[in-house]
Amino acid sequence: MCDFNTLSDEEKQHYHELLLDAAEKFGGRNFFLHLIEAIRETKPHPLTAANREFAFELGTVKWNKVIFDDKLQLLRKARINESKQNNLLPSKEEKGYKKVLNLVRTLKPIVFHVKPARKEEGPGFFFQPFERVDDETTKLNPLFDALFFCAIETVKKILNYEPRQ
């Protein structure tokens, strides 16, 4: 998803609607973009927080399981390959297959809850890190990818996408 220019018009529209819906539930596009910017600026990566929470002035992101740095590094490598092969999981013959499969099994049950600081801004939303397409195919959830990994400029393009007439 993070390579906006290679997406089809249907994919761009789908991701636009998905991110726009999440943004509206968090208080609007600007609040959503502020959240992403705050996540990018935080070191070490917020996903490795021992308290399983990322908080900033406009809201919070909470999740139910600690993610260790080695899992985060493996996830970063696997997501690069996902765009090439349209699957987070490498082929079964590849050396790193079991590691990535175990990563998916470890992180799949995690649920992320994103809530604005003030209830009147919106109800917030929740999501899991992966989408299972079939027995052989797993993809990163676009919300997970957008919040924690994609470039801010790409997220802006997706939020501002208007289909060609």
PDB file of C-alpha atoms in Angstrom:
ATOM      1  CA  MET A   1       0.000   0.000   0.000  1.00  0.00           C
ATOM      2  CA  CYS A   2       2.853   2.355   0.738  1.00  0.00           C
ATOM      3  CA  ASP A   3       3.876   2.559  -2.920  1.00  0.00           C
ATOM      4  CA  PHE A   4       0.934   4.720  -3.964  1.00  0.00           C
ATOM      5  CA  ASN A   5       1.904   5.152  -7.617  1.00  0.00           C
ATOM      6  CA  THR A   6       1.828   1.396  -8.317  1.00  0.00           C
ATOM      7  CA  LEU A   7      -1.699   0.940  -6.965  1.00  0.00           C
ATOM      8  CA  SER A   8      -4.652   0.484  -9.289  1.00  0.00           C
ATOM      9  CA  ASP A   9      -7.437   3.086  -9.219  1.00  0.00           C
ATOM     10  CA  GLU A  10      -9.648   0.571  -7.380  1.00  0.00           C
ATOM     11  CA  GLU A  11      -6.971  -0.015  -4.731  1.00  0.00           C
ATOM     12  CA  LYS A  12      -6.408   3.727  -4.331  1.00  0.00           C
ATOM     13  CA  GLN A  13     -10.149   4.247  -3.857  1.00  0.00           C
ATOM     14  CA  HIS A  14     -10.396   1.354  -1.378  1.00  0.00           C
ATOM     15  CA  TYR A  15      -7.480   2.616   0.739  1.00  0.00           C
ATOM     16  CA  HIS A  16      -8.805   6.178   0.510  1.00  0.00           C
ATOM     17  CA  GLU A  17     -12.177   5.122   1.918  1.00  0.00           C
ATOM     18  CA  LEU A  18     -10.583   2.953   4.616  1.00  0.00           C
ATOM     19  CA  LEU A  19      -8.180   5.639   5.866  1.00  0.00           C
ATOM     20  CA  LEU A  20     -10.766   8.401   5.565  1.00  0.00           C
ATOM     21  CA  ASP A  21     -13.200   6.399   7.705  1.00  0.00           C
ATOM     22  CA  ALA A  22     -10.504   5.854  10.353  1.00  0.00           C
ATOM     23  CA  ALA A  23      -9.517   9.539  10.225  1.00  0.00           C
ATOM     24  CA  GLU A  24     -13.129  10.644  10.739  1.00  0.00           C
ATOM     25  CA  LYS A  25     -13.436   8.345  13.760  1.00  0.00           C
ATOM     26  CA  PHE A  26     -10.314   9.948  15.243  1.00  0.00           C
ATOM     27  CA  GLY A  27     -11.345  13.576  14.776  1.00  0.00           C
ATOM     28  CA  GLY A  28     -10.616  14.224  11.117  1.00  0.00           C
ATOM     29  CA  ARG A  29      -7.742  14.167   8.643  1.00  0.00           C
ATOM     30  CA  ASN A  30      -5.566  16.631  10.522  1.00  0.00           C
ATOM     31  CA  PHE A  31      -5.815  14.768  13.828  1.00  0.00           C
ATOM     32  CA  PHE A  32      -5.086  11.493  12.023  1.00  0.00           C
ATOM     33  CA  LEU A  33      -2.030  12.979  10.302  1.00  0.00           C
ATOM     34  CA  HIS A  34      -0.821  14.447  13.620  1.00  0.00           C
ATOM     35  CA  LEU A  35      -1.070  10.963  15.122  1.00  0.00           C
ATOM     36  CA  ILE A  36       1.036   9.490  12.324  1.00  0.00           C
ATOM     37  CA  GLU A  37       3.615  12.290  12.577  1.00  0.00           C
ATOM     38  CA  ALA A  38       3.879  11.773  16.346  1.00  0.00           C
ATOM     39  CA  ILE A  39       4.397   8.026  15.832  1.00  0.00           C
ATOM     40  CA  ARG A  40       7.157   8.682  13.249  1.00  0.00           C
ATOM     41  CA  GLU A  41       8.953  11.109  15.564  1.00  0.00           C
ATOM     42  CA  THR A  42       8.965   8.752  18.561  1.00  0.00           C
ATOM     43  CA  LYS A  43      12.159   6.833  19.234  1.00  0.00           C
ATOM     44  CA  PRO A  44      12.400   3.921  19.880  1.00  0.00           C
ATOM     45  CA  HIS A  45       9.530   2.780  17.680  1.00  0.00           C
ATOM     46  CA  PRO A  46       6.240   2.998  19.637  1.00  0.00           C
ATOM     47  CA  LEU A  47       5.339  -0.621  18.841  1.00  0.00           C
ATOM     48  CA  THR A  48       8.109  -1.773  21.190  1.00  0.00           C
ATOM     49  CA  ALA A  49       6.720   0.156  24.192  1.00  0.00           C
ATOM     50  CA  ALA A  50       6.670  -2.068  27.270  1.00  0.00           C
ATOM     51  CA  ASN A  51       3.403  -0.506  28.468  1.00  0.00           C
ATOM     52  CA  ARG A  52       1.718  -1.341  25.121  1.00  0.00           C
ATOM     53  CA  GLU A  53       0.552   2.207  24.646  1.00  0.00           C
ATOM     54  CA  PHE A  54       1.348   5.269  22.573  1.00  0.00           C
ATOM     55  CA  ALA A  55      -0.121   8.496  23.906  1.00  0.00           C
ATOM     56  CA  PHE A  56       0.108  12.065  22.661  1.00  0.00           C
ATOM     57  CA  GLU A  57      -1.960  15.209  23.188  1.00  0.00           C
ATOM     58  CA  LEU A  58      -4.672  14.263  20.660  1.00  0.00           C
ATOM     59  CA  GLY A  59      -5.235  10.650  21.655  1.00  0.00           C
ATOM     60  CA  THR A  60      -3.889   7.177  22.357  1.00  0.00           C
ATOM     61  CA  VAL A  61      -3.121   3.890  20.648  1.00  0.00           C
ATOM     62  CA  LYS A  62      -3.236   0.841  22.926  1.00  0.00           C
ATOM     63  CA  TRP A  63      -2.623  -2.822  22.193  1.00  0.00           C
ATOM     64  CA  ASN A  64      -2.772  -6.033  24.181  1.00  0.00           C
ATOM     65  CA  LYS A  65       0.653  -7.647  23.739  1.00  0.00           C
ATOM     66  CA  VAL A  66       4.281  -6.498  23.928  1.00  0.00           C
ATOM     67  CA  ILE A  67       6.088  -6.480  20.577  1.00  0.00           C
ATOM     68  CA  PHE A  68       9.823  -7.019  20.909  1.00  0.00           C
ATOM     69  CA  ASP A  69      12.347  -5.230  18.727  1.00  0.00           C
ATOM     70  CA  ASP A  70      13.462  -8.422  16.923  1.00  0.00           C
ATOM     71  CA  LYS A  71       9.846  -9.000  15.803  1.00  0.00           C
ATOM     72  CA  LEU A  72       9.584  -5.380  14.656  1.00  0.00           C
ATOM     73  CA  GLN A  73      12.777  -5.683  12.575  1.00  0.00           C
ATOM     74  CA  LEU A  74      11.557  -8.919  10.985  1.00  0.00           C
ATOM     75  CA  LEU A  75       8.194  -7.282  10.246  1.00  0.00           C
ATOM     76  CA  ARG A  76       9.945  -4.368   8.504  1.00  0.00           C
ATOM     77  CA  LYS A  77      11.867  -6.796   6.279  1.00  0.00           C
ATOM     78  CA  ALA A  78       8.781  -8.886   5.519  1.00  0.00           C
ATOM     79  CA  ARG A  79       6.653  -5.868   4.568  1.00  0.00           C
ATOM     80  CA  ILE A  80       9.190  -4.868   1.908  1.00  0.00           C
ATOM     81  CA  ASN A  81       8.764  -8.273   0.283  1.00  0.00           C
ATOM     82  CA  GLU A  82       4.974  -8.100   0.593  1.00  0.00           C
ATOM     83  CA  SER A  83       4.699  -5.404  -2.073  1.00  0.00           C
ATOM     84  CA  LYS A  84       6.831  -7.476  -4.472  1.00  0.00           C
ATOM     85  CA  GLN A  85       5.046 -10.806  -4.021  1.00  0.00           C
ATOM     86  CA  ASN A  86       1.587  -9.583  -2.912  1.00  0.00           C
ATOM     87  CA  ASN A  87       1.944 -11.702   0.236  1.00  0.00           C
ATOM     88  CA  LEU A  88       3.628 -11.046   3.581  1.00  0.00           C
ATOM     89  CA  LEU A  89       4.629 -14.710   3.781  1.00  0.00           C
ATOM     90  CA  PRO A  90       7.581 -15.731   1.616  1.00  0.00           C
ATOM     91  CA  SER A  91       7.289 -18.930  -0.403  1.00  0.00           C
ATOM     92  CA  LYS A  92       7.591 -22.088   1.704  1.00  0.00           C
ATOM     93  CA  GLU A  93      10.922 -22.918   0.056  1.00  0.00           C
ATOM     94  CA  GLU A  94      12.580 -19.682   1.195  1.00  0.00           C
ATOM     95  CA  LYS A  95      14.900 -19.697   4.175  1.00  0.00           C
ATOM     96  CA  GLY A  96      12.985 -17.135   6.238  1.00  0.00           C
ATOM     97  CA  TYR A  97       9.528 -18.667   5.761  1.00  0.00           C
ATOM     98  CA  LYS A  98       9.234 -20.185   9.263  1.00  0.00           C
ATOM     99  CA  LYS A  99      10.424 -16.992  10.955  1.00  0.00           C
ATOM    100  CA  VAL A 100       7.837 -14.880   9.138  1.00  0.00           C
ATOM    101  CA  LEU A 101       5.108 -17.474   9.744  1.00  0.00           C
ATOM    102  CA  ASN A 102       5.918 -17.447  13.478  1.00  0.00           C
ATOM    103  CA  LEU A 103       5.897 -13.637  13.412  1.00  0.00           C
ATOM    104  CA  VAL A 104       2.398 -13.658  11.919  1.00  0.00           C
ATOM    105  CA  ARG A 105       1.200 -16.231  14.460  1.00  0.00           C
ATOM    106  CA  THR A 106       2.654 -14.158  17.305  1.00  0.00           C
ATOM    107  CA  LEU A 107       1.260 -10.785  16.211  1.00  0.00           C
ATOM    108  CA  LYS A 108      -2.069 -11.849  14.657  1.00  0.00           C
ATOM    109  CA  PRO A 109      -4.063 -11.865  17.935  1.00  0.00           C
ATOM    110  CA  ILE A 110      -3.023  -8.311  18.797  1.00  0.00           C
ATOM    111  CA  VAL A 111      -5.784  -5.703  18.639  1.00  0.00           C
ATOM    112  CA  PHE A 112      -4.947  -1.999  18.385  1.00  0.00           C
ATOM    113  CA  HIS A 113      -7.411   0.513  19.854  1.00  0.00           C
ATOM    114  CA  VAL A 114      -7.064   4.092  18.621  1.00  0.00           C
ATOM    115  CA  LYS A 115      -9.020   6.724  20.549  1.00  0.00           C
ATOM    116  CA  PRO A 116      -9.057  10.515  20.415  1.00  0.00           C
ATOM    117  CA  ALA A 117      -8.375  12.364  23.672  1.00  0.00           C
ATOM    118  CA  ARG A 118     -11.833  13.967  23.646  1.00  0.00           C
ATOM    119  CA  LYS A 119     -14.940  11.837  23.072  1.00  0.00           C
ATOM    120  CA  GLU A 120     -16.609  14.525  20.962  1.00  0.00           C
ATOM    121  CA  GLU A 121     -13.854  14.133  18.337  1.00  0.00           C
ATOM    122  CA  GLY A 122     -15.080  10.646  17.478  1.00  0.00           C
ATOM    123  CA  PRO A 123     -15.489   7.088  18.720  1.00  0.00           C
ATOM    124  CA  GLY A 124     -12.043   5.914  17.654  1.00  0.00           C
ATOM    125  CA  PHE A 125     -11.441   2.622  15.897  1.00  0.00           C
ATOM    126  CA  PHE A 126      -9.655  -0.701  16.298  1.00  0.00           C
ATOM    127  CA  PHE A 127      -7.838  -3.086  13.986  1.00  0.00           C
ATOM    128  CA  GLN A 128      -5.527  -6.095  13.871  1.00  0.00           C
ATOM    129  CA  PRO A 129      -2.122  -6.062  12.172  1.00  0.00           C
ATOM    130  CA  PHE A 130      -2.869  -8.619   9.436  1.00  0.00           C
ATOM    131  CA  GLU A 131      -5.536  -9.638   6.971  1.00  0.00           C
ATOM    132  CA  ARG A 132      -5.706 -13.314   6.082  1.00  0.00           C
ATOM    133  CA  VAL A 133      -6.619 -13.674   2.428  1.00  0.00           C
ATOM    134  CA  ASP A 134      -6.442 -17.487   2.302  1.00  0.00           C
ATOM    135  CA  ASP A 135      -4.378 -20.360   3.767  1.00  0.00           C
ATOM    136  CA  GLU A 136      -1.299 -19.298   1.807  1.00  0.00           C
ATOM    137  CA  THR A 137      -1.697 -15.512   1.741  1.00  0.00           C
ATOM    138  CA  THR A 138      -1.471 -12.960   4.538  1.00  0.00           C
ATOM    139  CA  LYS A 139      -1.239  -9.195   4.080  1.00  0.00           C
ATOM    140  CA  LEU A 140      -0.578  -6.293   6.382  1.00  0.00           C
ATOM    141  CA  ASN A 141      -3.727  -4.488   7.403  1.00  0.00           C
ATOM    142  CA  PRO A 142      -3.632  -1.146   5.527  1.00  0.00           C
ATOM    143  CA  LEU A 143      -4.454   0.763   8.734  1.00  0.00           C
ATOM    144  CA  PHE A 144      -1.560  -0.911  10.555  1.00  0.00           C
ATOM    145  CA  ASP A 145       0.764  -0.187   7.636  1.00  0.00           C
ATOM    146  CA  ALA A 146      -0.370   3.456   7.360  1.00  0.00           C
ATOM    147  CA  LEU A 147      -0.156   4.172  11.095  1.00  0.00           C
ATOM    148  CA  PHE A 148       3.205   2.599  11.791  1.00  0.00           C
ATOM    149  CA  PHE A 149       5.210   2.335   8.570  1.00  0.00           C
ATOM    150  CA  CYS A 150       4.125   4.285   5.462  1.00  0.00           C
ATOM    151  CA  ALA A 151       5.603   7.679   4.687  1.00  0.00           C
ATOM    152  CA  ILE A 152       3.410  10.574   5.806  1.00  0.00           C
ATOM    153  CA  GLU A 153       3.339  11.905   2.238  1.00  0.00           C
ATOM    154  CA  THR A 154       1.879   8.601   1.035  1.00  0.00           C
ATOM    155  CA  VAL A 155      -0.842   8.687   3.690  1.00  0.00           C
ATOM    156  CA  LYS A 156      -1.666  12.267   2.639  1.00  0.00           C
ATOM    157  CA  LYS A 157      -1.933  11.178  -1.009  1.00  0.00           C
ATOM    158  CA  ILE A 158      -4.277   8.360  -0.056  1.00  0.00           C
ATOM    159  CA  LEU A 159      -6.448  10.598   2.140  1.00  0.00           C
ATOM    160  CA  ASN A 160      -6.653  13.252  -0.609  1.00  0.00           C
ATOM    161  CA  TYR A 161      -7.165  10.803  -3.479  1.00  0.00           C
ATOM    162  CA  GLU A 162      -9.927  11.718  -5.913  1.00  0.00           C
ATOM    163  CA  PRO A 163     -10.867   9.237  -8.619  1.00  0.00           C
ATOM    164  CA  ARG A 164     -10.444  10.294 -12.209  1.00  0.00           C
ATOM    165  CA  GLN A 165     -13.646  11.147 -13.994  1.00  0.00           C
TER     166      GLN A 165
END
